[in-house]
mmCIF file of C-alpha atoms in Angstrom:
data_model
loop_
_atom_site.group_PDB
_atom_site.id
_atom_site.type_symbol
_atom_site.label_atom_id
_atom_site.label_comp_id
_atom_site.label_asym_id
_atom_site.label_seq_id
_atom_site.Cartn_x
_atom_site.Cartn_y
_atom_site.Cartn_z
ATOM 1 C CA MET B 1 -19.717 -75.722 -14.351
ATOM 2 C CA ALA B 2 -16.475 -77.054 -15.850
ATOM 3 C CA SER B 3 -16.180 -80.746 -16.526
ATOM 4 C CA PRO B 4 -13.455 -82.646 -14.635
ATOM 5 C CA PRO B 5 -10.257 -83.057 -16.668
ATOM 6 C CA LEU B 6 -9.931 -86.255 -18.649
ATOM 7 C CA PRO B 7 -7.065 -88.585 -17.786
ATOM 8 C CA PRO B 8 -4.168 -88.578 -20.245
ATOM 9 C CA PRO B 9 -4.398 -91.195 -23.024
ATOM 10 C CA ASP B 10 -1.627 -93.350 -21.567
ATOM 11 C CA ALA B 11 -3.503 -93.542 -18.232
ATOM 12 C CA GLU B 12 -6.651 -94.606 -20.058
ATOM 13 C CA ASP B 13 -4.666 -97.322 -21.838
ATOM 14 C CA LYS B 14 -3.285 -98.561 -18.526
ATOM 15 C CA LEU B 15 -6.732 -98.672 -16.941
ATOM 16 C CA ARG B 16 -8.071 -100.535 -19.964
ATOM 17 C CA ASP B 17 -5.267 -103.092 -19.688
ATOM 18 C CA ILE B 18 -5.949 -103.719 -16.008
ATOM 19 C CA ARG B 19 -9.704 -104.015 -16.538
ATOM 20 C CA SER B 20 -9.220 -106.439 -19.403
ATOM 21 C CA VAL B 21 -6.949 -108.808 -17.514
ATOM 22 C CA THR B 22 -9.125 -108.923 -14.391
ATOM 23 C CA ASP B 23 -12.439 -109.170 -16.230
ATOM 24 C CA ALA B 24 -11.317 -111.840 -18.705
ATOM 25 C CA ALA B 25 -9.619 -113.888 -16.008
ATOM 26 C CA LEU B 26 -12.762 -114.198 -13.931
ATOM 27 C CA SER B 27 -14.373 -116.585 -16.373
ATOM 28 C CA TYR B 28 -11.667 -119.172 -16.822
ATOM 29 C CA LEU B 29 -8.620 -118.694 -14.553
ATOM 30 C CA SER B 30 -7.909 -120.122 -11.140
ATOM 31 C CA ALA B 31 -6.991 -117.706 -8.373
ATOM 32 C CA ASP B 32 -3.280 -118.523 -8.720
ATOM 33 C CA ASP B 33 -3.336 -118.145 -12.513
ATOM 34 C CA LEU B 34 -5.207 -114.858 -12.219
ATOM 35 C CA LEU B 35 -2.493 -113.484 -9.963
ATOM 36 C CA THR B 36 0.277 -114.692 -12.281
ATOM 37 C CA VAL B 37 -1.288 -113.017 -15.330
ATOM 38 C CA LEU B 38 -2.054 -109.839 -13.400
ATOM 39 C CA LEU B 39 1.491 -109.516 -12.044
ATOM 40 C CA GLY B 40 2.999 -109.943 -15.504
ATOM 41 C CA ARG B 41 0.706 -107.285 -16.912
ATOM 42 C CA LEU B 42 1.426 -104.879 -14.058
ATOM 43 C CA LYS B 43 5.166 -105.150 -14.643
ATOM 44 C CA GLU B 44 4.590 -104.103 -18.259
ATOM 45 C CA ILE B 45 2.213 -101.268 -17.418
ATOM 46 C CA LEU B 46 4.388 -99.772 -14.670
ATOM 47 C CA ASN B 47 7.715 -100.597 -16.315
ATOM 48 C CA ALA B 48 8.733 -102.590 -13.214
ATOM 49 C CA ASP B 49 11.103 -105.510 -12.755
ATOM 50 C CA THR B 50 9.307 -107.376 -9.973
ATOM 51 C CA ALA B 51 5.758 -107.861 -8.765
ATOM 52 C CA ALA B 52 4.384 -109.957 -5.905
ATOM 53 C CA VAL B 53 1.233 -110.744 -3.968
ATOM 54 C CA LEU B 54 1.267 -111.808 -0.324
ATOM 55 C CA LEU B 55 -2.009 -113.058 1.161
ATOM 56 C CA LEU B 56 -3.037 -113.000 4.800
ATOM 57 C CA ASP B 57 -2.984 -116.383 6.550
ATOM 58 C CA SER B 58 -5.934 -117.778 8.519
ATOM 59 C CA SER B 59 -4.582 -116.343 11.788
ATOM 60 C CA GLY B 60 -4.523 -112.821 10.356
ATOM 61 C CA ARG B 61 -1.027 -112.305 11.758
ATOM 62 C CA GLN B 62 1.215 -113.178 8.797
ATOM 63 C CA LEU B 63 1.414 -112.493 5.078
ATOM 64 C CA ILE B 64 2.414 -115.448 2.906
ATOM 65 C CA ALA B 65 4.084 -114.990 -0.477
ATOM 66 C CA THR B 66 1.523 -116.455 -2.878
ATOM 67 C CA ALA B 67 2.399 -115.271 -6.388
ATOM 68 C CA ALA B 68 5.388 -113.448 -7.862
ATOM 69 C CA SER B 69 6.978 -112.376 -11.124
ATOM 70 C CA GLY B 70 10.684 -111.616 -10.908
ATOM 71 C CA LEU B 71 10.573 -112.663 -7.258
ATOM 72 C CA GLU B 72 9.630 -116.320 -7.675
ATOM 73 C CA GLU B 73 11.997 -117.249 -4.822
ATOM 74 C CA GLU B 74 9.557 -115.639 -2.388
ATOM 75 C CA VAL B 75 6.886 -118.186 -3.245
ATOM 76 C CA ARG B 76 9.227 -121.171 -3.551
ATOM 77 C CA GLN B 77 10.779 -120.462 -0.157
ATOM 78 C CA GLY B 78 7.440 -119.808 1.536
ATOM 79 C CA VAL B 79 8.323 -116.295 2.675
ATOM 80 C CA ARG B 80 6.216 -115.048 5.600
ATOM 81 C CA ILE B 81 6.075 -111.440 6.779
ATOM 82 C CA PRO B 82 4.450 -110.454 10.083
ATOM 83 C CA VAL B 83 1.686 -107.876 9.836
ATOM 84 C CA GLY B 84 3.201 -104.581 10.954
ATOM 85 C CA GLY B 85 6.761 -105.614 10.115
ATOM 86 C CA GLY B 86 8.799 -104.611 7.073
ATOM 87 C CA PHE B 87 7.428 -103.148 3.860
ATOM 88 C CA ALA B 88 4.520 -105.510 3.144
ATOM 89 C CA GLY B 89 3.626 -105.864 6.824
ATOM 90 C CA ARG B 90 3.435 -102.084 7.171
ATOM 91 C CA ILE B 91 1.046 -101.819 4.213
ATOM 92 C CA ALA B 92 -1.245 -104.473 5.715
ATOM 93 C CA ALA B 93 -1.204 -102.849 9.148
ATOM 94 C CA GLU B 94 -1.757 -99.292 7.917
ATOM 95 C CA ARG B 95 -4.181 -100.321 5.124
ATOM 96 C CA ARG B 96 -2.780 -97.724 2.718
ATOM 97 C CA PRO B 97 -0.262 -97.474 -0.157
ATOM 98 C CA VAL B 98 3.406 -97.132 0.727
ATOM 99 C CA ILE B 99 6.196 -95.889 -1.600
ATOM 100 C CA LEU B 100 9.876 -96.554 -0.924
ATOM 101 C CA ALA B 101 12.324 -94.461 -2.979
ATOM 102 C CA ARG B 102 15.198 -96.331 -1.363
ATOM 103 C CA VAL B 103 15.225 -99.961 -0.231
ATOM 104 C CA ASP B 104 17.526 -101.108 2.591
ATOM 105 C CA HIS B 105 17.602 -103.151 5.800
ATOM 106 C CA SER B 106 15.756 -100.424 7.678
ATOM 107 C CA ASN B 107 12.525 -100.693 5.698
ATOM 108 C CA VAL B 108 12.309 -104.289 4.413
ATOM 109 C CA LEU B 109 12.413 -107.638 6.242
ATOM 110 C CA ASN B 110 12.656 -109.978 3.283
ATOM 111 C CA PRO B 111 16.346 -110.462 2.347
ATOM 112 C CA ILE B 112 15.361 -111.617 -1.148
ATOM 113 C CA LEU B 113 14.400 -108.030 -2.006
ATOM 114 C CA LEU B 114 17.892 -106.881 -1.099
ATOM 115 C CA GLU B 115 19.602 -109.797 -2.854
ATOM 116 C CA LYS B 116 17.696 -108.938 -6.047
ATOM 117 C CA GLY B 117 19.091 -105.394 -5.876
ATOM 118 C CA ILE B 118 15.641 -103.781 -5.774
ATOM 119 C CA GLN B 119 16.014 -100.017 -5.477
ATOM 120 C CA SER B 120 12.418 -98.777 -5.235
ATOM 121 C CA LEU B 121 9.037 -100.231 -4.289
ATOM 122 C CA VAL B 122 5.395 -99.286 -4.307
ATOM 123 C CA GLY B 123 2.792 -101.433 -2.571
ATOM 124 C CA VAL B 124 -0.924 -101.325 -1.822
ATOM 125 C CA PRO B 125 -3.321 -103.362 0.327
ATOM 126 C CA LEU B 126 -5.713 -105.919 -1.147
ATOM 127 C CA LEU B 127 -9.063 -104.991 0.362
ATOM 128 C CA VAL B 128 -12.431 -106.764 0.289
ATOM 129 C CA HIS B 129 -15.292 -104.858 1.921
ATOM 130 C CA GLY B 130 -12.734 -102.827 3.849
ATOM 131 C CA ALA B 131 -10.880 -105.856 5.233
ATOM 132 C CA VAL B 132 -7.255 -106.532 4.302
ATOM 133 C CA ILE B 133 -6.699 -109.911 2.645
ATOM 134 C CA GLY B 134 -3.190 -109.274 1.373
ATOM 135 C CA VAL B 135 -0.651 -106.929 -0.204
ATOM 136 C CA LEU B 136 0.379 -106.250 -3.819
ATOM 137 C CA HIS B 137 3.725 -104.588 -4.595
ATOM 138 C CA VAL B 138 5.975 -103.887 -7.580
ATOM 139 C CA GLY B 139 9.613 -102.867 -7.654
ATOM 140 C CA THR B 140 12.500 -101.836 -9.878
ATOM 141 C CA VAL B 141 16.196 -102.692 -9.906
ATOM 142 C CA HIS B 142 17.005 -99.267 -11.368
ATOM 143 C CA ASN B 143 16.680 -95.909 -9.666
ATOM 144 C CA ARG B 144 13.149 -94.671 -9.951
ATOM 145 C CA VAL B 145 10.696 -92.841 -7.736
ATOM 146 C CA PHE B 146 7.172 -94.197 -7.958
ATOM 147 C CA THR B 147 4.513 -91.492 -7.932
ATOM 148 C CA SER B 148 1.135 -91.207 -6.268
ATOM 149 C CA ASP B 149 -0.397 -91.815 -9.711
ATOM 150 C CA ASP B 150 1.494 -95.120 -9.891
ATOM 151 C CA ALA B 151 0.173 -96.021 -6.452
ATOM 152 C CA ALA B 152 -3.402 -95.099 -7.456
ATOM 153 C CA LEU B 153 -3.146 -97.250 -10.571
ATOM 154 C CA LEU B 154 -1.746 -100.138 -8.543
ATOM 155 C CA GLN B 155 -4.541 -99.732 -5.990
ATOM 156 C CA LEU B 156 -7.138 -99.947 -8.761
ATOM 157 C CA ALA B 157 -5.577 -103.200 -9.942
ATOM 158 C CA ALA B 158 -5.423 -104.468 -6.348
ATOM 159 C CA ASP B 159 -9.088 -103.650 -5.706
ATOM 160 C CA ARG B 160 -10.218 -105.550 -8.773
ATOM 161 C CA ALA B 161 -7.826 -108.411 -8.126
ATOM 162 C CA ALA B 162 -8.890 -108.702 -4.476
ATOM 163 C CA LEU B 163 -12.538 -109.279 -5.363
ATOM 164 C CA ALA B 164 -11.619 -111.744 -8.085
ATOM 165 C CA VAL B 165 -9.200 -113.644 -5.851
ATOM 166 C CA GLN B 166 -11.691 -113.758 -2.996
ATOM 167 C CA SER B 167 -14.400 -115.109 -5.292
ATOM 168 C CA LEU B 168 -12.138 -117.655 -6.970
ATOM 169 C CA ARG B 169 -10.595 -118.845 -3.701
ATOM 170 C CA ALA B 170 -14.062 -119.248 -2.185
ATOM 171 C CA ARG B 171 -15.047 -121.393 -5.166
ATOM 172 C CA GLU B 172 -11.872 -123.440 -4.858
ATOM 173 C CA ASP B 173 -12.435 -123.810 -1.102
ATOM 174 C CA ARG B 174 -15.952 -125.115 -1.736
ATOM 175 C CA ALA B 175 -14.595 -127.672 -4.182
ATOM 176 C CA ALA B 176 -11.839 -128.697 -1.761
ATOM 177 C CA THR B 177 -14.331 -128.910 1.102
ATOM 178 C CA ALA B 178 -16.687 -131.094 -0.898
ATOM 179 C CA ALA B 179 -13.807 -133.375 -1.924
ATOM 180 C CA LEU B 180 -12.625 -133.608 1.692
ATOM 181 C CA GLN B 181 -16.142 -134.359 2.903
ATOM 182 C CA ARG B 182 -16.594 -137.117 0.320
ATOM 183 C CA SER B 183 -13.265 -138.672 1.260
ATOM 184 C CA LEU B 184 -14.181 -138.800 4.959
ATOM 185 C CA LEU B 185 -17.715 -140.141 4.752
ATOM 186 C CA PRO B 186 -17.982 -143.923 4.452
ATOM 187 C CA SER B 187 -18.271 -144.905 0.803
ATOM 188 C CA ALA B 188 -20.646 -147.704 1.814
ATOM 189 C CA PRO B 189 -21.896 -148.979 5.173
ATOM 190 C CA PRO B 190 -19.937 -151.969 6.484
ATOM 191 C CA ALA B 191 -21.542 -155.391 6.197
ATOM 192 C CA VAL B 192 -22.301 -156.558 9.739
ATOM 193 C CA ARG B 193 -24.333 -159.644 10.580
ATOM 194 C CA GLY B 194 -27.441 -158.677 12.523
ATOM 195 C CA ALA B 195 -27.375 -155.004 11.499
ATOM 196 C CA GLU B 196 -28.636 -153.104 8.442
ATOM 197 C CA ILE B 197 -27.461 -149.550 7.760
ATOM 198 C CA ALA B 198 -28.353 -146.735 5.355
ATOM 199 C CA ALA B 199 -27.245 -143.102 5.322
ATOM 200 C CA ARG B 200 -27.583 -139.738 3.604
ATOM 201 C CA TYR B 201 -25.483 -136.570 3.504
ATOM 202 C CA VAL B 202 -26.709 -133.316 1.913
ATOM 203 C CA PRO B 203 -24.797 -129.990 2.094
ATOM 204 C CA GLY B 204 -26.787 -126.925 3.041
ATOM 205 C CA ASP B 205 -27.142 -124.037 0.573
ATOM 206 C CA GLY B 206 -24.323 -125.535 -1.473
ATOM 207 C CA GLN B 207 -21.877 -124.930 1.398
ATOM 208 C CA VAL B 208 -20.370 -128.087 2.864
ATOM 209 C CA GLY B 209 -19.601 -127.922 6.547
ATOM 210 C CA GLY B 210 -18.738 -130.028 9.559
ATOM 211 C CA ASP B 211 -21.575 -132.567 9.723
ATOM 212 C CA TRP B 212 -20.533 -136.206 9.514
ATOM 213 C CA TYR B 213 -21.532 -139.766 10.239
ATOM 214 C CA ASP B 214 -19.403 -142.850 10.652
ATOM 215 C CA VAL B 215 -19.949 -146.583 11.093
ATOM 216 C CA PHE B 216 -17.176 -149.076 11.843
ATOM 217 C CA PRO B 217 -16.869 -152.604 13.260
ATOM 218 C CA LEU B 218 -14.541 -152.967 16.244
ATOM 219 C CA PRO B 219 -12.168 -155.858 16.972
ATOM 220 C CA TRP B 220 -14.247 -157.226 19.837
ATOM 221 C CA GLY B 221 -17.386 -157.531 17.688
ATOM 222 C CA GLU B 222 -19.360 -154.370 18.485
ATOM 223 C CA LEU B 223 -20.375 -151.810 15.872
ATOM 224 C CA GLY B 224 -19.427 -148.156 16.360
ATOM 225 C CA VAL B 225 -21.943 -145.553 15.221
ATOM 226 C CA VAL B 226 -21.137 -141.828 15.161
ATOM 227 C CA VAL B 227 -23.022 -138.698 14.134
ATOM 228 C CA GLY B 228 -21.507 -135.272 14.720
ATOM 229 C CA ASP B 229 -21.774 -131.610 13.844
ATOM 230 C CA VAL B 230 -18.917 -129.093 14.032
ATOM 231 C CA ALA B 231 -20.118 -125.507 14.475
ATOM 232 C CA GLY B 232 -19.684 -123.344 11.368
ATOM 233 C CA SER B 233 -19.364 -124.204 7.712
ATOM 234 C CA GLY B 234 -16.824 -124.242 4.919
ATOM 235 C CA LEU B 235 -13.353 -125.673 4.633
ATOM 236 C CA GLY B 236 -12.317 -124.829 8.200
ATOM 237 C CA SER B 237 -15.203 -126.761 9.728
ATOM 238 C CA ALA B 238 -14.649 -129.683 7.372
ATOM 239 C CA VAL B 239 -10.968 -129.869 8.326
ATOM 240 C CA VAL B 240 -11.838 -129.862 12.036
ATOM 241 C CA MET B 241 -14.447 -132.527 11.369
ATOM 242 C CA GLY B 242 -11.789 -134.683 9.717
ATOM 243 C CA ARG B 243 -9.525 -134.344 12.729
ATOM 244 C CA MET B 244 -12.362 -135.216 15.108
ATOM 245 C CA ARG B 245 -13.333 -138.247 13.048
ATOM 246 C CA SER B 246 -9.773 -139.577 13.034
ATOM 247 C CA ALA B 247 -9.290 -138.921 16.751
ATOM 248 C CA LEU B 248 -12.582 -140.578 17.678
ATOM 249 C CA ARG B 249 -11.727 -143.660 15.635
ATOM 250 C CA ALA B 250 -8.353 -143.908 17.380
ATOM 251 C CA TYR B 251 -9.909 -143.596 20.844
ATOM 252 C CA ALA B 252 -12.657 -146.085 19.876
ATOM 253 C CA LEU B 253 -10.001 -148.739 19.225
ATOM 254 C CA GLU B 254 -8.382 -148.029 22.584
ATOM 255 C CA PHE B 255 -11.401 -147.652 24.897
ATOM 256 C CA PRO B 256 -14.574 -149.818 24.759
ATOM 257 C CA ASP B 257 -16.501 -147.175 26.729
ATOM 258 C CA THR B 258 -18.440 -144.535 24.779
ATOM 259 C CA ALA B 259 -18.217 -141.980 27.597
ATOM 260 C CA VAL B 260 -14.434 -142.327 27.856
ATOM 261 C CA VAL B 261 -14.054 -141.948 24.090
ATOM 262 C CA LEU B 262 -16.017 -138.679 24.103
ATOM 263 C CA ARG B 263 -14.126 -137.414 27.150
ATOM 264 C CA LYS B 264 -10.795 -138.119 25.441
ATOM 265 C CA LEU B 265 -12.059 -136.455 22.275
ATOM 266 C CA ASP B 266 -13.144 -133.388 24.251
ATOM 267 C CA GLN B 267 -9.748 -133.114 25.958
ATOM 268 C CA LYS B 268 -7.954 -133.408 22.632
ATOM 269 C CA MET B 269 -10.098 -130.776 20.912
ATOM 270 C CA GLN B 270 -9.922 -128.275 23.773
ATOM 271 C CA TYR B 271 -6.149 -128.610 24.003
ATOM 272 C CA PHE B 272 -5.244 -128.597 20.311
ATOM 273 C CA GLU B 273 -8.131 -126.845 18.542
ATOM 274 C CA GLY B 274 -8.948 -123.932 20.847
ATOM 275 C CA GLU B 275 -12.337 -122.372 20.094
ATOM 276 C CA VAL B 276 -13.914 -125.360 18.322
ATOM 277 C CA MET B 277 -17.415 -126.424 19.370
ATOM 278 C CA ALA B 278 -19.160 -129.592 18.189
ATOM 279 C CA THR B 279 -21.919 -131.983 19.125
ATOM 280 C CA VAL B 280 -21.296 -135.713 18.842
ATOM 281 C CA SER B 281 -23.304 -138.860 19.480
ATOM 282 C CA TYR B 282 -21.313 -142.080 19.811
ATOM 283 C CA ALA B 283 -22.928 -145.493 20.227
ATOM 284 C CA LEU B 284 -21.764 -149.115 20.387
ATOM 285 C CA LEU B 285 -24.128 -151.858 19.230
ATOM 286 C CA ASP B 286 -23.656 -155.489 20.157
ATOM 287 C CA PRO B 287 -25.122 -157.253 17.094
ATOM 288 C CA ALA B 288 -25.375 -160.535 18.974
ATOM 289 C CA CYS B 289 -27.942 -159.324 21.527
ATOM 290 C CA GLY B 290 -29.159 -155.880 20.432
ATOM 291 C CA GLN B 291 -27.693 -154.010 23.380
ATOM 292 C CA LEU B 292 -26.701 -150.467 22.523
ATOM 293 C CA ARG B 293 -24.577 -148.198 24.712
ATOM 294 C CA ILE B 294 -24.648 -144.535 23.770
ATOM 295 C CA SER B 295 -23.101 -141.263 24.961
ATOM 296 C CA SER B 296 -24.059 -137.826 23.698
ATOM 297 C CA ALA B 297 -22.017 -134.629 23.752
ATOM 298 C CA GLY B 298 -24.823 -132.138 23.263
ATOM 299 C CA HIS B 299 -26.259 -134.009 20.293
ATOM 300 C CA PHE B 300 -29.895 -134.873 19.595
ATOM 301 C CA PRO B 301 -30.937 -138.325 20.836
ATOM 302 C CA PRO B 302 -31.688 -140.741 17.990
ATOM 303 C CA VAL B 303 -35.275 -141.517 17.090
ATOM 304 C CA ALA B 304 -36.122 -145.097 18.065
ATOM 305 C CA ALA B 305 -38.932 -147.133 16.492
ATOM 306 C CA ALA B 306 -39.718 -150.761 17.334
ATOM 307 C CA PRO B 307 -42.286 -153.112 15.761
ATOM 308 C CA GLY B 308 -45.731 -152.132 17.007
ATOM 309 C CA ARG B 309 -44.522 -148.856 18.527
ATOM 310 C CA ARG B 310 -44.383 -145.280 17.204
ATOM 311 C CA GLY B 311 -41.086 -143.519 16.696
ATOM 312 C CA ALA B 312 -39.867 -141.394 19.608
ATOM 313 C CA LEU B 313 -36.694 -139.704 20.747
ATOM 314 C CA ALA B 314 -34.681 -142.210 22.734
ATOM 315 C CA GLU B 315 -34.426 -141.390 26.418
ATOM 316 C CA ILE B 316 -30.692 -140.956 26.863
ATOM 317 C CA ALA B 317 -28.398 -138.783 28.967
ATOM 318 C CA VAL B 318 -27.056 -135.740 27.102
ATOM 319 C CA ASP B 319 -23.875 -134.029 28.319
ATOM 320 C CA ALA B 320 -22.220 -130.759 27.263
ATOM 321 C CA PRO B 321 -20.966 -130.405 23.665
ATOM 322 C CA ILE B 322 -17.337 -130.918 22.759
ATOM 323 C CA GLY B 323 -15.170 -127.873 23.379
ATOM 324 C CA VAL B 324 -17.351 -125.795 25.709
ATOM 325 C CA ALA B 325 -16.724 -127.090 29.247
ATOM 326 C CA ASP B 326 -14.578 -129.414 31.308
ATOM 327 C CA VAL B 327 -16.680 -132.556 31.768
ATOM 328 C CA PRO B 328 -14.591 -134.967 33.888
ATOM 329 C CA ARG B 329 -17.174 -137.754 33.717
ATOM 330 C CA ARG B 330 -19.551 -138.280 30.818
ATOM 331 C CA GLN B 331 -22.574 -140.553 30.926
ATOM 332 C CA VAL B 332 -23.548 -143.760 29.146
ATOM 333 C CA THR B 333 -27.115 -144.889 28.487
ATOM 334 C CA THR B 334 -27.832 -148.541 27.700
ATOM 335 C CA LEU B 335 -30.756 -149.396 25.422
ATOM 336 C CA ALA B 336 -32.085 -152.894 24.788
ATOM 337 C CA LEU B 337 -33.275 -153.008 21.175
ATOM 338 C CA ALA B 338 -36.128 -155.282 20.185
ATOM 339 C CA PRO B 339 -35.626 -157.411 17.049
ATOM 340 C CA GLY B 340 -36.459 -155.229 14.029
ATOM 341 C CA ALA B 341 -35.983 -151.979 15.955
ATOM 342 C CA VAL B 342 -34.702 -148.949 14.070
ATOM 343 C CA LEU B 343 -32.545 -146.086 15.318
ATOM 344 C CA CYS B 344 -32.393 -142.870 13.299
ATOM 345 C CA PHE B 345 -29.360 -140.663 14.011
ATOM 346 C CA PHE B 346 -29.373 -137.159 12.512
ATOM 347 C CA THR B 347 -27.932 -133.633 12.630
ATOM 348 C CA ASP B 348 -29.859 -130.419 13.214
ATOM 349 C CA GLY B 349 -30.133 -129.475 9.538
ATOM 350 C CA LEU B 350 -32.775 -132.183 9.167
ATOM 351 C CA VAL B 351 -35.186 -130.743 11.741
ATOM 352 C CA GLU B 352 -34.368 -127.039 12.157
ATOM 353 C CA ARG B 353 -36.068 -124.402 9.980
ATOM 354 C CA ARG B 354 -35.895 -120.640 10.442
ATOM 355 C CA ASP B 355 -39.647 -120.192 10.103
ATOM 356 C CA LYS B 356 -40.783 -123.144 12.254
ATOM 357 C CA PRO B 357 -40.354 -124.260 15.871
ATOM 358 C CA LEU B 358 -37.776 -126.991 16.409
ATOM 359 C CA ASP B 359 -40.412 -129.197 18.040
ATOM 360 C CA ASP B 360 -42.329 -129.285 14.753
ATOM 361 C CA GLY B 361 -39.356 -130.820 12.975
ATOM 362 C CA LEU B 362 -38.696 -133.323 15.755
ATOM 363 C CA THR B 363 -42.351 -134.340 15.882
ATOM 364 C CA LEU B 364 -42.508 -134.870 12.119
ATOM 365 C CA LEU B 365 -39.314 -136.938 12.225
ATOM 366 C CA CYS B 366 -40.694 -139.157 14.996
ATOM 367 C CA GLU B 367 -43.905 -139.654 13.052
ATOM 368 C CA THR B 368 -41.977 -140.587 9.902
ATOM 369 C CA VAL B 369 -39.463 -143.084 11.325
ATOM 370 C CA SER B 370 -40.816 -146.629 11.250
ATOM 371 C CA PRO B 371 -39.276 -150.071 11.903
ATOM 372 C CA GLY B 372 -38.649 -150.878 8.249
ATOM 373 C CA PRO B 373 -35.630 -151.384 6.011
ATOM 374 C CA PRO B 374 -33.142 -148.543 6.669
ATOM 375 C CA GLU B 375 -32.999 -147.504 3.006
ATOM 376 C CA ASP B 376 -36.780 -147.110 2.961
ATOM 377 C CA VAL B 377 -36.636 -145.132 6.194
ATOM 378 C CA CYS B 378 -34.034 -142.759 4.703
ATOM 379 C CA ILE B 379 -36.231 -142.202 1.659
ATOM 380 C CA SER B 380 -39.295 -141.487 3.791
ATOM 381 C CA VAL B 381 -37.449 -139.163 6.147
ATOM 382 C CA MET B 382 -35.837 -137.090 3.395
ATOM 383 C CA ARG B 383 -39.124 -136.872 1.509
ATOM 384 C CA ALA B 384 -41.065 -135.744 4.588
ATOM 385 C CA LEU B 385 -38.546 -133.334 6.111
ATOM 386 C CA VAL B 386 -36.739 -131.989 3.047
ATOM 387 C CA GLY B 387 -38.999 -132.593 0.070
ATOM 388 C CA SER B 388 -38.287 -130.125 -2.731
ATOM 389 C CA GLU B 389 -36.760 -127.394 -0.573
ATOM 390 C CA HIS B 390 -33.038 -126.756 -0.396
ATOM 391 C CA PRO B 391 -31.824 -127.248 3.191
ATOM 392 C CA GLY B 392 -30.266 -124.200 4.804
ATOM 393 C CA ASP B 393 -27.850 -126.333 6.816
ATOM 394 C CA ASP B 394 -25.998 -129.599 6.302
ATOM 395 C CA ILE B 395 -27.913 -132.820 6.853
ATOM 396 C CA ALA B 396 -26.325 -136.053 8.015
ATOM 397 C CA LEU B 397 -28.721 -138.964 8.453
ATOM 398 C CA LEU B 398 -27.909 -142.516 9.512
ATOM 399 C CA VAL B 399 -30.485 -145.261 10.018
ATOM 400 C CA LEU B 400 -29.653 -148.537 11.773
ATOM 401 C CA ARG B 401 -31.892 -151.592 12.125
ATOM 402 C CA TRP B 402 -31.039 -154.510 14.400
ATOM 403 C CA GLN B 403 -32.273 -157.999 13.518
ATOM 404 C CA ARG B 404 -31.688 -160.950 15.820
ATOM 405 C CA GLU B 405 -29.613 -163.574 14.048
ATOM 406 C CA ALA B 406 -31.258 -166.932 13.541
ATOM 407 C CA PRO B 407 -29.470 -169.738 15.434
ATOM 408 C CA SER B 408 -27.010 -171.779 13.380
#
């Protein structure tokens, strides 16, 4: 049986060039730098005058000019092409290479291509596991007909670049998410007379998500306490979490009723954020008397522990989560804390495990929470429920202890 024909030497050289730029870039380049280097190399290999990458936006409906060589105006002007429209949009919609031997108003949408005098184009989809994430194209300002071999070579470069870009962008997203999360969590609990506070936040499996806690004094003397969990993980969930945190703080200043604050938050999220779902617990503590008013949007009740009594889930009303139903009237539960009482607020990553019933985690948490210093409680809880294992989901933990102030 005859062996398949070997590619001509110049094709081997081109393949070697493409492999070298993508492989070397993986170890030290950012996603943007990788694209810049790759586009410059592709222009040399294919004897082209322009090269550009457009990546799909989060909606999946538009391509955004992300990197270019010879077409830098595309990126600087923020060119967007609808999927299915024009040259790049057609490639994304059809998920296959497209060659244009003649460029005019009938087959391109971007006027920059015409202004540059581009005569011919070849473009291919950027695919990751069969899904389109963008488009790569090169062009010439002189008459030339790109061949199917040129398209195959460009597709090889696109396939390697797509995986590299996806990996690098995921890494950059994780770093951005972690930075965003750190910027939104309180750097230190506020100092409030009559209340002691300690907290922990641990990302799950290295992937930061939408869990958060917040503590803030209000102008009329009460202390706001929030713990929430946005469904999902990654940068998108963290961004939504940031919006929810800011909105809740704004409503908290306006309305001294925990149920109204959560209702306003729910209305805002359903109107502006669409398919977002989150659980939130919002409480107001009066440090002068130990009265705590709390509303829950689908979130776990806090664990309460008072001197001489075991820890137990507080008996509070729990309404529907944020973003899933129209709840015209949410409920408020009032708790009278005893001096020295501790409340432990938490998200599901602390108590949920794939191989164990949820009740086991809740029971262990109740047994662990005691009416001691909040920092000690945090240490005990994390040791008992996390230990040496890496949590599969985010964990937000906030412990509050109320102490009656001594009379002046």
